Amino acid sequence: MSQPVRVRFAPSPTGPLHIGGVRTALYNYLFAKQHKGAFILRIEDTDSQRFVPGAEEYIIEALTWLGLQFDEGTHIGGQYGPYRQSDRKDIYRQYVDILLEKGAAYIAFDTPQELDAKRESTPNFQYDASTRGDMRNSLTMSADEVQKLIDGGTQYVVRFRIEPNEDVIVNDMIRGEVKINSSVLDDKVLYKSQDNLPTYHLANIVDDHLMEITHVIRGEEWLPSAPLHVLLYRAFGWEDTMPSFAHLPLLLKPDGKGKLSKRDGDRLGFPVFPLEWKDPKTGEISSGYRESGYLPEAVVNFLALLGWNPGNDQEMLSMDELIRLFSLERVSKSGAKFDYEKGKWFNHQYIQQKPDSELAGLFAPILKEHGIEADKGYIEQVVGLVKERVSFVKELWDQASFFFVAPAAYDEKTVKKRWKEETPAQLGELIDVLKGIGDFSAHHQEEVVKGWIETKGYHLGNIMNAFRLALVGESKGPHMFDITAAIGKEETIRRLEAAIKNIK
Ligand code: GLU
C-alpha cells in the first residue's frame, strides 16, 4: 500500500501572501483533498531579518477566507508539530550534528569581511570544492584549533560539503527530469551559530522528512534549490522517503512580459493580495481581493485555472469539482498570464449563481450605509432584477438605488434627449391610466399601458423613455414595469408627478 499523501504549504512570514502564493496553497490543497491526504501549514520563519509581524495571521486568515482548511498547522496543532520553525530550533541542531559527524558538512569561520575580500580578489568566487581548501574552516584547520575557536565564542556557520562533477537529477512531476551538475552549486550555509538557527534549506529538508511530506508542490523560483535538496536527502540517507517535486509555473504580468508584481497591480488597478494589507512599518495599504468585493469561490476558480486546465473548456468549477479533476500532470510548464479581466468575469458568474437571498444579505449593509433599512424580501426582489448587470456586490447600489430612493435630480443629457414638449401632458394621462389599474403586476400594467399608447397613437419609445427618466433619473435599469411593480403604484405616481413638476 502506498503512503498517505501529505503536503505542506510552507510560507515565510515576510509580508502579505502574494496571489501566486495563494495559488500554490490552492494546488496543494486540491492535491491533498483529492488523495484524501493531509494539508499542512508550516511557517518557515528562520530568517529573523525578514520576519514581519502579522504575516502569519494574515496567511491563515486569507486561506481560511478562501475555504482552504488545513489539517495540521501552527494554528491548529497536529501530531507532527510544532509547525513553526522558530519553535523547532533544538531539532535542527541535532541534524546539523549528524551531517557534521558524517563529514557531509563542515564548520567555517570566514567572516563576512573575509568573504567580501575573497569575492573581490577572485572573479566568480564560489565557496565550493575548488576554493574551500583556501578558507578558514574545519577542513583546513586542526580539530583542536576549531574547538578552541568555538569554545572562545567565535561565530561560525555550517556549510554543506558538495562533491563536484556529479549529475544531480530532480524528477519533477511537471517538468520531468531536470539535470544539473553539482559543480555549479556552492557549499550552502545550513546553519549559523550567531542565532542558533538553520537556514531555509536545512530546516526545509529536515521538516519535510520529519513531517513525512510525500509531495513538495511549490513555486518555480524554488527549482534551483531542488538539486541541493536532493543532495541533502542523500547525505542524510533519506533517499527512500524523498518527496516527489512539482514546481509550479510563474504567474506573469497581464501582457506576459515578466513576473507579476505588486507594481503591476497598482499600475493596472487590481489587487495582488488576497486580503487588504497594512504594512506595519510604513502604514501603506495594499488592496485585497476580499475588500475589493470578490467572492472567495470566484477567486478560487480563477486561480485554479492560472496554470492548470481540466482538459476541456469548462471554466466554471466548484471546489468539489476542482478537487475531483485537479492533476499535477495537467499543470503547464510555461508561465500563466494574469488575466485580471477574467477574474472579474468569474466574479460576475458567481454573483449570478448566488441565491438572491444571500446576495440580499450582502447588499443590506451597503444599503444601511446609505441610510436605507428595507424589508429583506424587497431587497431580494430588487437584487433578482439587477444582478445580471453587476460583477461586484457593491455595484448593486449603482444599479438599484432608485428602487429605494426617488431621483433627487435628472440626468441633463437624458432630459435633453427624452423630455419633449408633449411629454408632461402625456405623462399626466399616464398617471390617470395607472390610477385605474387594480392589479399592479408588471405583466398586467404592461398590457394596459401599451394598450393605452396604441389607442392614442403615441410613440411607444418616447413615452417609455420619459417614464424611465421620471422614475430612475436617467436611462438605465431593468425592465420598466418590473421597476414600477416593485416600487408600487403610489410611488410610481408620485415620481411621475415630481418629474412633471421639476423637469423643465
Ligand atoms: N519558505 C519557502 C517560501 O517561502 C518555502 C518553499 C518551499 O515550499 O519549499 O516559499
Short mmCIF file of C-alpha atoms and ligand atoms in Angstrom, two decimals:
data_model
loop_
_atom_site.label_atom_id
_atom_site.label_comp_id
_atom_site.label_asym_id
_atom_site.label_seq_id
_atom_site.Cartn_x
_atom_site.Cartn_y
_atom_site.Cartn_z
CA MET A 1 0.00 0.00 0.00
CA SER A 2 1.27 3.44 -0.80
CA GLN A 3 1.87 6.04 1.86
CA PRO A 4 -0.89 8.52 2.66
CA VAL A 5 -0.41 11.81 0.82
CA ARG A 6 0.92 14.63 2.99
CA VAL A 7 1.61 18.04 1.50
CA ARG A 8 2.62 21.28 3.11
CA PHE A 9 2.27 24.94 2.35
CA ALA A 10 5.41 26.48 3.80
CA PRO A 11 5.37 30.26 3.56
CA SER A 12 7.92 32.55 5.12
CA PRO A 13 6.13 35.26 7.10
CA THR A 14 7.84 38.14 5.31
CA GLY A 15 4.73 40.11 4.39
CA PRO A 16 1.30 39.58 2.91
CA LEU A 17 0.79 36.43 0.88
CA HIS A 18 1.09 37.20 -2.82
CA ILE A 19 -1.67 35.88 -5.07
CA GLY A 20 0.87 33.45 -6.61
CA GLY A 21 1.44 32.01 -3.14
CA VAL A 22 -2.31 31.62 -2.78
CA ARG A 23 -2.35 29.57 -5.97
CA THR A 24 0.45 27.39 -4.59
CA ALA A 25 -1.58 26.80 -1.44
CA LEU A 26 -4.66 26.02 -3.52
CA TYR A 27 -2.88 23.43 -5.67
CA ASN A 28 -1.52 21.79 -2.54
CA TYR A 29 -4.99 21.75 -1.05
CA LEU A 30 -6.63 20.29 -4.15
CA PHE A 31 -3.97 17.62 -4.42
CA ALA A 32 -4.29 16.69 -0.74
CA LYS A 33 -8.08 16.52 -0.79
CA GLN A 34 -8.16 14.51 -3.98
CA HIS A 35 -5.92 11.91 -2.41
CA LYS A 36 -7.67 12.07 0.94
CA GLY A 37 -4.38 13.24 2.36
CA ALA A 38 -3.27 15.94 4.78
CA PHE A 39 -2.75 19.62 4.01
CA ILE A 40 -0.26 21.14 6.42
CA LEU A 41 0.71 24.71 7.24
CA ARG A 42 4.34 25.13 8.19
CA ILE A 43 5.70 28.57 8.93
CA GLU A 44 9.29 28.98 7.76
CA ASP A 45 10.49 31.83 9.90
CA THR A 46 14.18 31.06 10.40
CA ASP A 47 15.24 34.28 8.73
CA SER A 48 14.62 36.68 11.59
CA GLN A 49 15.82 39.64 9.48
CA ARG A 50 12.86 39.29 7.18
CA PHE A 51 10.21 38.47 9.77
CA VAL A 52 7.15 40.71 9.55
CA PRO A 53 4.69 40.77 12.45
CA GLY A 54 1.15 39.88 11.47
CA ALA A 55 2.15 38.00 8.32
CA GLU A 56 1.41 34.54 9.75
CA GLU A 57 -2.04 35.62 10.97
CA TYR A 58 -2.66 37.20 7.58
CA ILE A 59 -1.79 33.99 5.74
CA ILE A 60 -4.15 31.95 7.90
CA GLU A 61 -6.96 34.45 7.58
CA ALA A 62 -6.58 34.65 3.81
CA LEU A 63 -6.61 30.91 3.25
CA THR A 64 -9.49 30.45 5.66
CA TRP A 65 -11.46 33.06 3.72
CA LEU A 66 -10.87 31.06 0.54
CA GLY A 67 -12.05 27.84 2.17
CA LEU A 68 -8.65 26.16 2.22
CA GLN A 69 -8.71 24.40 5.54
CA PHE A 70 -5.57 22.93 6.95
CA ASP A 71 -5.43 19.56 8.66
CA GLU A 72 -2.35 20.45 10.68
CA GLY A 73 -0.60 23.73 11.32
CA THR A 74 0.64 26.42 13.65
CA HIS A 75 -2.93 27.50 14.46
CA ILE A 76 -4.46 24.05 15.00
CA GLY A 77 -1.58 21.82 16.02
CA GLY A 78 -1.19 18.21 14.93
CA GLN A 79 0.89 15.14 15.56
CA TYR A 80 3.97 16.39 13.75
CA GLY A 81 4.33 19.74 15.48
CA PRO A 82 5.49 22.24 16.32
CA TYR A 83 4.77 23.69 12.90
CA ARG A 84 6.62 27.00 13.27
CA GLN A 85 10.30 26.59 12.51
CA SER A 86 11.42 29.05 15.17
CA ASP A 87 9.84 26.65 17.68
CA ARG A 88 11.94 23.76 16.34
CA LYS A 89 15.44 25.12 16.96
CA ASP A 90 16.62 22.15 19.03
CA ILE A 91 15.50 19.67 16.41
CA TYR A 92 17.63 21.25 13.70
CA ARG A 93 20.78 21.33 15.81
CA GLN A 94 20.68 17.52 16.08
CA TYR A 95 20.54 17.17 12.32
CA VAL A 96 23.35 19.62 11.78
CA ASP A 97 25.45 17.43 14.07
CA ILE A 98 24.53 14.33 12.08
CA LEU A 99 25.84 15.93 8.89
CA LEU A 100 28.99 17.11 10.67
CA GLU A 101 29.65 13.64 12.03
CA LYS A 102 29.17 12.09 8.62
CA GLY A 103 31.58 14.56 7.11
CA ALA A 104 28.82 15.81 4.81
CA ALA A 105 29.10 19.27 6.34
CA TYR A 106 31.84 21.33 7.89
CA ILE A 107 32.32 24.36 10.11
CA ALA A 108 33.51 27.61 8.56
CA PHE A 109 34.79 30.68 10.39
CA ASP A 110 35.26 33.08 7.50
CA THR A 111 33.92 36.48 8.46
CA PRO A 112 31.69 38.49 6.11
CA GLN A 113 34.66 40.83 5.55
CA GLU A 114 36.94 37.95 4.63
CA LEU A 115 34.36 36.60 2.22
CA ASP A 116 33.90 40.01 0.63
CA ALA A 117 37.65 40.36 0.19
CA LYS A 118 37.78 36.94 -1.44
CA ARG A 119 34.94 37.82 -3.79
CA GLU A 120 36.78 40.93 -4.84
CA SER A 121 40.11 39.24 -5.45
CA THR A 122 38.75 36.12 -7.15
CA PRO A 123 36.46 36.56 -10.17
CA ASN A 124 33.28 34.45 -9.89
CA PHE A 125 34.27 33.27 -6.46
CA GLN A 126 32.15 30.45 -5.15
CA TYR A 127 32.65 28.64 -1.84
CA ASP A 128 33.00 25.09 -3.14
CA ALA A 129 35.38 22.16 -3.68
CA SER A 130 37.75 24.37 -5.69
CA THR A 131 38.08 27.07 -3.04
CA ARG A 132 37.22 25.60 0.36
CA GLY A 133 40.82 24.46 0.78
CA ASP A 134 41.95 28.10 0.95
CA MET A 135 39.39 29.16 3.51
CA ARG A 136 39.19 29.16 7.28
CA ASN A 137 37.17 26.07 8.03
CA SER A 138 37.25 22.72 9.79
CA LEU A 139 38.65 21.10 6.65
CA THR A 140 41.74 23.30 6.68
CA MET A 141 42.21 23.66 10.42
CA SER A 142 43.05 21.13 13.11
CA ALA A 143 40.30 19.80 15.33
CA ASP A 144 41.93 21.48 18.32
CA GLU A 145 42.01 24.84 16.63
CA VAL A 146 38.36 24.53 15.65
CA GLN A 147 37.33 23.58 19.14
CA LYS A 148 39.30 26.43 20.64
CA LEU A 149 37.58 28.98 18.40
CA ILE A 150 34.16 27.59 19.20
CA ASP A 151 34.86 27.50 22.93
CA GLY A 152 36.12 31.05 22.72
CA GLY A 153 32.76 32.12 21.31
CA THR A 154 33.85 32.76 17.70
CA GLN A 155 30.84 32.78 15.42
CA TYR A 156 30.71 30.19 12.67
CA VAL A 157 28.46 28.71 10.04
CA VAL A 158 28.00 25.11 8.99
CA ARG A 159 28.36 24.54 5.27
CA PHE A 160 27.17 21.63 3.16
CA ARG A 161 30.07 19.84 1.51
CA ILE A 162 29.12 19.34 -2.10
CA GLU A 163 31.15 16.88 -4.17
CA PRO A 164 31.94 18.36 -7.59
CA ASN A 165 31.27 16.95 -11.04
CA GLU A 166 28.28 14.87 -10.41
CA ASP A 167 24.99 14.98 -12.28
CA VAL A 168 22.16 15.63 -9.86
CA ILE A 169 18.74 14.65 -11.10
CA VAL A 170 15.49 16.15 -9.88
CA ASN A 171 12.40 14.29 -11.04
CA ASP A 172 9.75 16.93 -11.31
CA MET A 173 6.12 15.91 -11.83
CA ILE A 174 5.56 18.92 -14.05
CA ARG A 175 8.92 19.42 -15.72
CA GLY A 176 10.15 15.85 -15.97
CA GLU A 177 13.80 15.10 -15.37
CA VAL A 178 15.86 18.18 -14.51
CA LYS A 179 19.59 17.54 -14.51
CA ILE A 180 22.32 19.79 -13.23
CA ASN A 181 25.99 19.34 -12.47
CA SER A 182 26.95 19.63 -8.82
CA SER A 183 29.95 21.80 -9.72
CA VAL A 184 27.66 24.77 -10.27
CA LEU A 185 26.43 24.54 -6.69
CA ASP A 186 28.19 26.26 -3.82
CA ASP A 187 28.67 24.87 -0.32
CA LYS A 188 25.47 26.36 1.04
CA VAL A 189 25.28 27.61 4.58
CA LEU A 190 23.00 25.30 6.54
CA TYR A 191 23.32 26.76 9.98
CA LYS A 192 24.51 29.91 11.75
CA SER A 193 25.87 29.87 15.29
CA GLN A 194 25.01 33.52 15.66
CA ASP A 195 21.28 32.96 16.10
CA ASN A 196 21.37 29.18 16.59
CA LEU A 197 19.16 28.80 13.58
CA PRO A 198 19.32 26.72 10.44
CA THR A 199 18.92 28.34 7.04
CA TYR A 200 15.94 27.69 4.84
CA HIS A 201 17.50 24.70 3.07
CA LEU A 202 18.28 22.61 6.11
CA ALA A 203 15.09 23.39 8.00
CA ASN A 204 13.01 22.74 4.91
CA ILE A 205 14.51 19.28 4.28
CA VAL A 206 14.54 18.18 7.91
CA ASP A 207 10.93 19.22 8.34
CA ASP A 208 9.73 17.64 5.12
CA HIS A 209 11.36 14.44 6.31
CA LEU A 210 10.08 14.55 9.89
CA MET A 211 6.61 15.60 8.83
CA GLU A 212 6.55 12.72 6.32
CA ILE A 213 5.80 15.00 3.41
CA THR A 214 5.15 13.00 0.25
CA HIS A 215 4.85 15.78 -2.34
CA VAL A 216 6.53 19.16 -2.46
CA ILE A 217 4.39 21.46 -4.58
CA ARG A 218 5.83 24.95 -4.73
CA GLY A 219 6.69 27.88 -6.97
CA GLU A 220 9.16 27.62 -9.79
CA GLU A 221 11.51 30.03 -8.02
CA TRP A 222 12.49 27.09 -5.81
CA LEU A 223 13.53 24.84 -8.67
CA PRO A 224 17.18 25.99 -8.49
CA SER A 225 17.26 24.84 -4.86
CA ALA A 226 15.91 21.40 -5.66
CA PRO A 227 19.23 19.75 -6.64
CA LEU A 228 20.72 20.87 -3.34
CA HIS A 229 17.70 19.41 -1.59
CA VAL A 230 18.15 16.10 -3.38
CA LEU A 231 21.78 16.04 -2.23
CA LEU A 232 20.73 16.78 1.32
CA TYR A 233 18.26 13.90 1.34
CA ARG A 234 21.08 11.69 0.14
CA ALA A 235 23.51 12.98 2.74
CA PHE A 236 21.05 12.09 5.47
CA GLY A 237 20.35 8.70 3.90
CA TRP A 238 16.71 9.57 3.34
CA GLU A 239 16.50 8.93 -0.42
CA ASP A 240 13.78 6.32 0.04
CA THR A 241 11.38 8.77 1.58
CA MET A 242 12.30 11.75 -0.53
CA PRO A 243 9.10 13.55 -1.57
CA SER A 244 8.11 13.99 -5.21
CA PHE A 245 8.65 17.51 -6.51
CA ALA A 246 6.32 19.69 -8.55
CA HIS A 247 7.45 23.21 -9.39
CA LEU A 248 4.58 25.42 -10.49
CA PRO A 249 4.89 27.91 -13.36
CA LEU A 250 5.17 31.61 -12.64
CA LEU A 251 2.26 34.00 -12.70
CA LEU A 252 3.09 36.54 -15.39
CA LYS A 253 2.10 40.16 -15.92
CA PRO A 254 -1.13 40.55 -17.91
CA ASP A 255 0.90 41.19 -21.08
CA GLY A 256 3.00 38.10 -20.43
CA LYS A 257 6.22 40.07 -20.15
CA GLY A 258 7.82 39.08 -16.88
CA LYS A 259 6.74 38.10 -13.42
CA LEU A 260 3.57 39.55 -11.93
CA SER A 261 4.42 42.12 -9.28
CA LYS A 262 2.64 44.36 -6.84
CA ARG A 263 3.51 47.28 -9.08
CA ASP A 264 1.51 45.76 -11.95
CA GLY A 265 -1.49 45.65 -9.68
CA ASP A 266 -1.02 49.28 -8.61
CA ARG A 267 -0.48 50.39 -12.21
CA LEU A 268 -3.41 48.49 -13.73
CA GLY A 269 -5.75 48.72 -10.78
CA PHE A 270 -6.13 45.22 -9.43
CA PRO A 271 -5.16 43.58 -6.14
CA VAL A 272 -2.27 41.13 -5.97
CA PHE A 273 -3.05 40.12 -2.41
CA PRO A 274 -6.00 38.07 -1.17
CA LEU A 275 -6.82 40.44 1.71
CA GLU A 276 -6.08 44.06 2.30
CA TRP A 277 -2.71 44.51 3.97
CA LYS A 278 -1.41 47.36 6.02
CA ASP A 279 2.36 47.48 6.13
CA PRO A 280 3.23 47.58 9.84
CA LYS A 281 6.26 49.77 9.18
CA THR A 282 5.12 52.28 6.60
CA GLY A 283 1.38 52.10 7.20
CA GLU A 284 0.94 51.74 3.44
CA ILE A 285 -2.25 49.91 2.49
CA SER A 286 -2.40 47.38 -0.34
CA SER A 287 -5.76 46.34 -1.67
CA GLY A 288 -7.08 42.81 -1.35
CA TYR A 289 -9.49 40.65 -3.30
CA ARG A 290 -11.81 40.31 -0.32
CA GLU A 291 -12.11 44.04 0.31
CA SER A 292 -12.46 44.71 -3.42
CA GLY A 293 -15.66 42.68 -3.41
CA TYR A 294 -14.56 39.34 -4.78
CA LEU A 295 -16.35 36.20 -3.72
CA PRO A 296 -13.96 33.56 -2.42
CA GLU A 297 -15.32 30.90 -4.77
CA ALA A 298 -14.63 33.18 -7.75
CA VAL A 299 -11.04 33.76 -6.65
CA VAL A 300 -10.51 30.03 -6.18
CA ASN A 301 -11.92 29.19 -9.60
CA PHE A 302 -9.92 31.96 -11.28
CA LEU A 303 -6.64 30.95 -9.63
CA ALA A 304 -7.14 27.24 -10.25
CA LEU A 305 -7.17 27.90 -13.99
CA LEU A 306 -4.00 30.00 -13.96
CA GLY A 307 -1.58 27.27 -14.97
CA TRP A 308 -3.91 24.29 -14.97
CA ASN A 309 -6.95 23.22 -17.01
CA PRO A 310 -9.34 20.30 -16.72
CA GLY A 311 -8.57 19.08 -20.25
CA ASN A 312 -11.68 20.61 -21.78
CA ASP A 313 -13.03 24.14 -21.95
CA GLN A 314 -15.14 24.00 -18.83
CA GLU A 315 -14.43 27.17 -16.87
CA MET A 316 -16.91 27.24 -14.02
CA LEU A 317 -15.59 24.77 -11.50
CA SER A 318 -16.67 24.45 -7.89
CA MET A 319 -14.21 23.48 -5.19
CA ASP A 320 -15.57 19.93 -5.23
CA GLU A 321 -15.12 19.67 -9.00
CA LEU A 322 -11.62 21.10 -8.74
CA ILE A 323 -10.74 18.51 -6.11
CA ARG A 324 -12.05 15.76 -8.35
CA LEU A 325 -10.42 16.97 -11.58
CA PHE A 326 -7.12 18.50 -10.49
CA SER A 327 -3.94 16.82 -11.61
CA LEU A 328 -0.32 17.92 -11.45
CA GLU A 329 0.24 16.32 -14.86
CA ARG A 330 -2.05 18.94 -16.38
CA VAL A 331 -0.20 21.88 -14.83
CA SER A 332 1.58 23.74 -17.59
CA LYS A 333 5.32 24.23 -17.70
CA SER A 334 5.11 27.75 -19.04
CA GLY A 335 4.07 30.82 -17.09
CA ALA A 336 0.42 31.79 -16.81
CA LYS A 337 -0.64 35.32 -17.80
CA PHE A 338 -2.56 37.03 -15.06
CA ASP A 339 -5.73 37.95 -16.91
CA TYR A 340 -7.34 40.30 -14.43
CA GLU A 341 -10.45 40.83 -16.57
CA LYS A 342 -11.07 37.12 -16.37
CA GLY A 343 -11.09 37.42 -12.60
CA LYS A 344 -13.91 39.96 -12.87
CA TRP A 345 -15.73 37.68 -15.26
CA PHE A 346 -15.61 34.88 -12.73
CA ASN A 347 -16.94 37.16 -10.02
CA HIS A 348 -19.81 38.14 -12.28
CA GLN A 349 -20.62 34.48 -12.93
CA TYR A 350 -20.56 33.58 -9.26
CA ILE A 351 -22.79 36.51 -8.38
CA GLN A 352 -25.34 35.21 -10.89
CA GLN A 353 -25.18 31.78 -9.26
CA LYS A 354 -25.73 33.05 -5.74
CA PRO A 355 -29.28 32.82 -4.41
CA ASP A 356 -30.96 36.24 -4.26
CA SER A 357 -31.49 35.81 -0.54
CA GLU A 358 -27.75 35.51 0.00
CA LEU A 359 -26.97 38.49 -2.21
CA ALA A 360 -29.61 40.47 -0.36
CA GLY A 361 -27.76 39.67 2.85
CA LEU A 362 -24.55 41.08 1.35
CA PHE A 363 -26.33 44.12 -0.07
CA ALA A 364 -28.19 45.07 3.12
CA PRO A 365 -25.12 46.57 4.86
CA ILE A 366 -24.40 48.70 1.78
CA LEU A 367 -27.98 49.97 1.84
CA LYS A 368 -27.57 50.73 5.50
CA GLU A 369 -24.52 52.85 4.73
CA HIS A 370 -26.83 54.89 2.53
CA GLY A 371 -29.28 55.21 5.36
CA ILE A 372 -31.73 52.67 3.99
CA GLU A 373 -33.36 49.93 6.02
CA ALA A 374 -35.53 47.93 3.70
CA ASP A 375 -37.53 44.78 4.05
CA LYS A 376 -35.46 41.65 3.37
CA GLY A 377 -38.00 40.33 0.87
CA TYR A 378 -37.96 43.60 -1.03
CA ILE A 379 -34.14 43.68 -1.21
CA GLU A 380 -34.24 40.15 -2.52
CA GLN A 381 -36.72 41.08 -5.22
CA VAL A 382 -34.58 44.05 -6.31
CA VAL A 383 -31.38 42.04 -6.33
CA GLY A 384 -33.04 39.46 -8.57
CA LEU A 385 -33.91 42.22 -11.04
CA VAL A 386 -30.50 43.85 -11.33
CA LYS A 387 -27.86 41.26 -10.51
CA GLU A 388 -27.17 40.37 -14.12
CA ARG A 389 -25.82 43.91 -14.51
CA VAL A 390 -23.15 43.68 -11.83
CA SER A 391 -19.81 41.97 -11.28
CA PHE A 392 -19.48 43.07 -7.65
CA VAL A 393 -21.97 43.32 -4.81
CA LYS A 394 -21.01 46.94 -4.24
CA GLU A 395 -22.15 47.76 -7.81
CA LEU A 396 -25.68 46.82 -6.79
CA TRP A 397 -26.15 50.24 -5.25
CA ASP A 398 -25.38 51.96 -8.51
CA GLN A 399 -27.77 49.70 -10.39
CA ALA A 400 -30.56 49.68 -7.86
CA SER A 401 -30.55 52.83 -5.72
CA PHE A 402 -33.73 54.10 -7.43
CA PHE A 403 -35.65 51.14 -6.03
CA PHE A 404 -35.10 52.66 -2.62
CA VAL A 405 -34.95 56.42 -3.18
CA ALA A 406 -36.66 58.68 -5.72
CA PRO A 407 -34.28 60.52 -8.04
CA ALA A 408 -33.09 63.75 -6.49
CA ALA A 409 -32.03 65.09 -9.87
CA TYR A 410 -32.44 64.18 -13.52
CA ASP A 411 -29.57 63.48 -15.85
CA GLU A 412 -29.26 66.51 -18.11
CA LYS A 413 -28.33 64.72 -21.29
CA THR A 414 -31.21 62.32 -20.91
CA VAL A 415 -33.58 65.19 -20.26
CA LYS A 416 -32.48 66.91 -23.44
CA LYS A 417 -32.94 63.77 -25.43
CA ARG A 418 -36.05 62.26 -23.86
CA TRP A 419 -38.15 65.09 -22.47
CA LYS A 420 -40.20 66.55 -25.29
CA GLU A 421 -42.74 69.31 -25.37
CA GLU A 422 -45.66 66.92 -25.30
CA THR A 423 -44.13 64.73 -22.56
CA PRO A 424 -45.67 66.41 -19.46
CA ALA A 425 -49.18 66.13 -20.88
CA GLN A 426 -48.68 62.54 -21.95
CA LEU A 427 -47.28 61.52 -18.57
CA GLY A 428 -50.23 63.28 -16.98
CA GLU A 429 -52.51 61.00 -18.92
CA LEU A 430 -50.33 58.05 -17.96
CA ILE A 431 -50.89 58.87 -14.30
CA ASP A 432 -54.61 58.57 -14.82
CA VAL A 433 -54.19 55.28 -16.64
CA LEU A 434 -52.06 53.90 -13.81
CA LYS A 435 -54.51 55.09 -11.18
CA GLY A 436 -57.14 52.96 -12.84
CA ILE A 437 -55.11 49.75 -12.70
CA GLY A 438 -56.11 47.43 -9.89
CA ASP A 439 -53.67 44.60 -10.46
CA PHE A 440 -50.31 46.38 -10.43
CA SER A 441 -48.27 43.37 -11.53
CA ALA A 442 -45.65 44.05 -14.20
CA HIS A 443 -47.44 41.93 -16.72
CA HIS A 444 -50.85 43.50 -16.28
CA GLN A 445 -49.53 47.06 -16.19
CA GLU A 446 -47.66 46.50 -19.42
CA GLU A 447 -50.79 45.25 -21.12
CA VAL A 448 -52.85 48.23 -20.02
CA VAL A 449 -50.22 50.91 -20.64
CA LYS A 450 -49.28 49.59 -24.07
CA GLY A 451 -52.95 49.34 -24.95
CA TRP A 452 -53.42 52.99 -23.99
CA ILE A 453 -50.36 54.08 -26.03
CA GLU A 454 -51.64 52.22 -29.05
CA THR A 455 -55.17 53.60 -28.85
CA LYS A 456 -53.77 57.10 -28.55
CA GLY A 457 -51.35 56.57 -31.39
CA TYR A 458 -48.45 57.78 -29.22
CA HIS A 459 -44.86 56.84 -29.84
CA LEU A 460 -44.05 53.88 -27.60
CA GLY A 461 -40.35 54.71 -27.28
CA ASN A 462 -40.98 58.36 -26.42
CA ILE A 463 -43.39 57.55 -23.65
CA MET A 464 -41.38 54.75 -22.15
CA ASN A 465 -38.11 56.72 -22.20
CA ALA A 466 -39.68 59.68 -20.44
CA PHE A 467 -41.38 57.31 -18.00
CA ARG A 468 -37.99 55.81 -17.14
CA LEU A 469 -36.36 59.20 -16.78
CA ALA A 470 -39.08 60.21 -14.31
CA LEU A 471 -38.68 57.08 -12.20
CA VAL A 472 -34.95 56.44 -12.37
CA GLY A 473 -33.49 59.87 -13.10
CA GLU A 474 -31.58 58.59 -16.11
CA SER A 475 -31.86 56.00 -18.85
CA LYS A 476 -30.83 52.82 -17.08
CA GLY A 477 -32.30 49.98 -15.11
CA PRO A 478 -34.16 46.76 -15.72
CA HIS A 479 -37.50 46.33 -17.46
CA MET A 480 -39.71 49.36 -16.78
CA PHE A 481 -42.72 47.54 -15.45
CA ASP A 482 -40.57 45.45 -13.14
CA ILE A 483 -39.48 48.74 -11.59
CA THR A 484 -43.00 50.13 -11.22
CA ALA A 485 -44.34 46.84 -9.89
CA ALA A 486 -41.56 46.77 -7.31
CA ILE A 487 -41.84 50.34 -6.06
CA GLY A 488 -45.64 50.22 -6.23
CA LYS A 489 -48.43 52.33 -7.60
CA GLU A 490 -48.29 55.23 -5.20
CA GLU A 491 -44.56 55.75 -5.50
CA THR A 492 -44.73 55.44 -9.30
CA ILE A 493 -47.36 58.13 -9.48
CA ARG A 494 -45.52 60.33 -7.02
CA ARG A 495 -42.36 60.18 -9.13
CA LEU A 496 -44.27 60.95 -12.33
CA GLU A 497 -45.83 63.98 -10.67
CA ALA A 498 -42.48 65.16 -9.37
CA ALA A 499 -40.92 64.86 -12.82
CA ILE A 500 -43.71 66.78 -14.47
CA LYS A 501 -43.29 69.50 -11.89
CA ASN A 502 -39.50 69.64 -11.83
CA ILE A 503 -38.21 68.86 -15.31
CA LYS A 504 -38.09 71.93 -17.48
N1 GLU B 1 9.61 29.11 2.74
C1 GLU B 1 9.58 28.92 1.33
C2 GLU B 1 8.69 30.00 0.73
O1 GLU B 1 8.55 30.99 1.34
C3 GLU B 1 9.08 27.53 1.02
C4 GLU B 1 9.46 26.97 -0.28
C5 GLU B 1 9.06 25.51 -0.30
O2 GLU B 1 7.84 25.27 -0.38
O3 GLU B 1 9.92 24.67 -0.18
O4 GLU B 1 8.11 29.89 -0.32
#
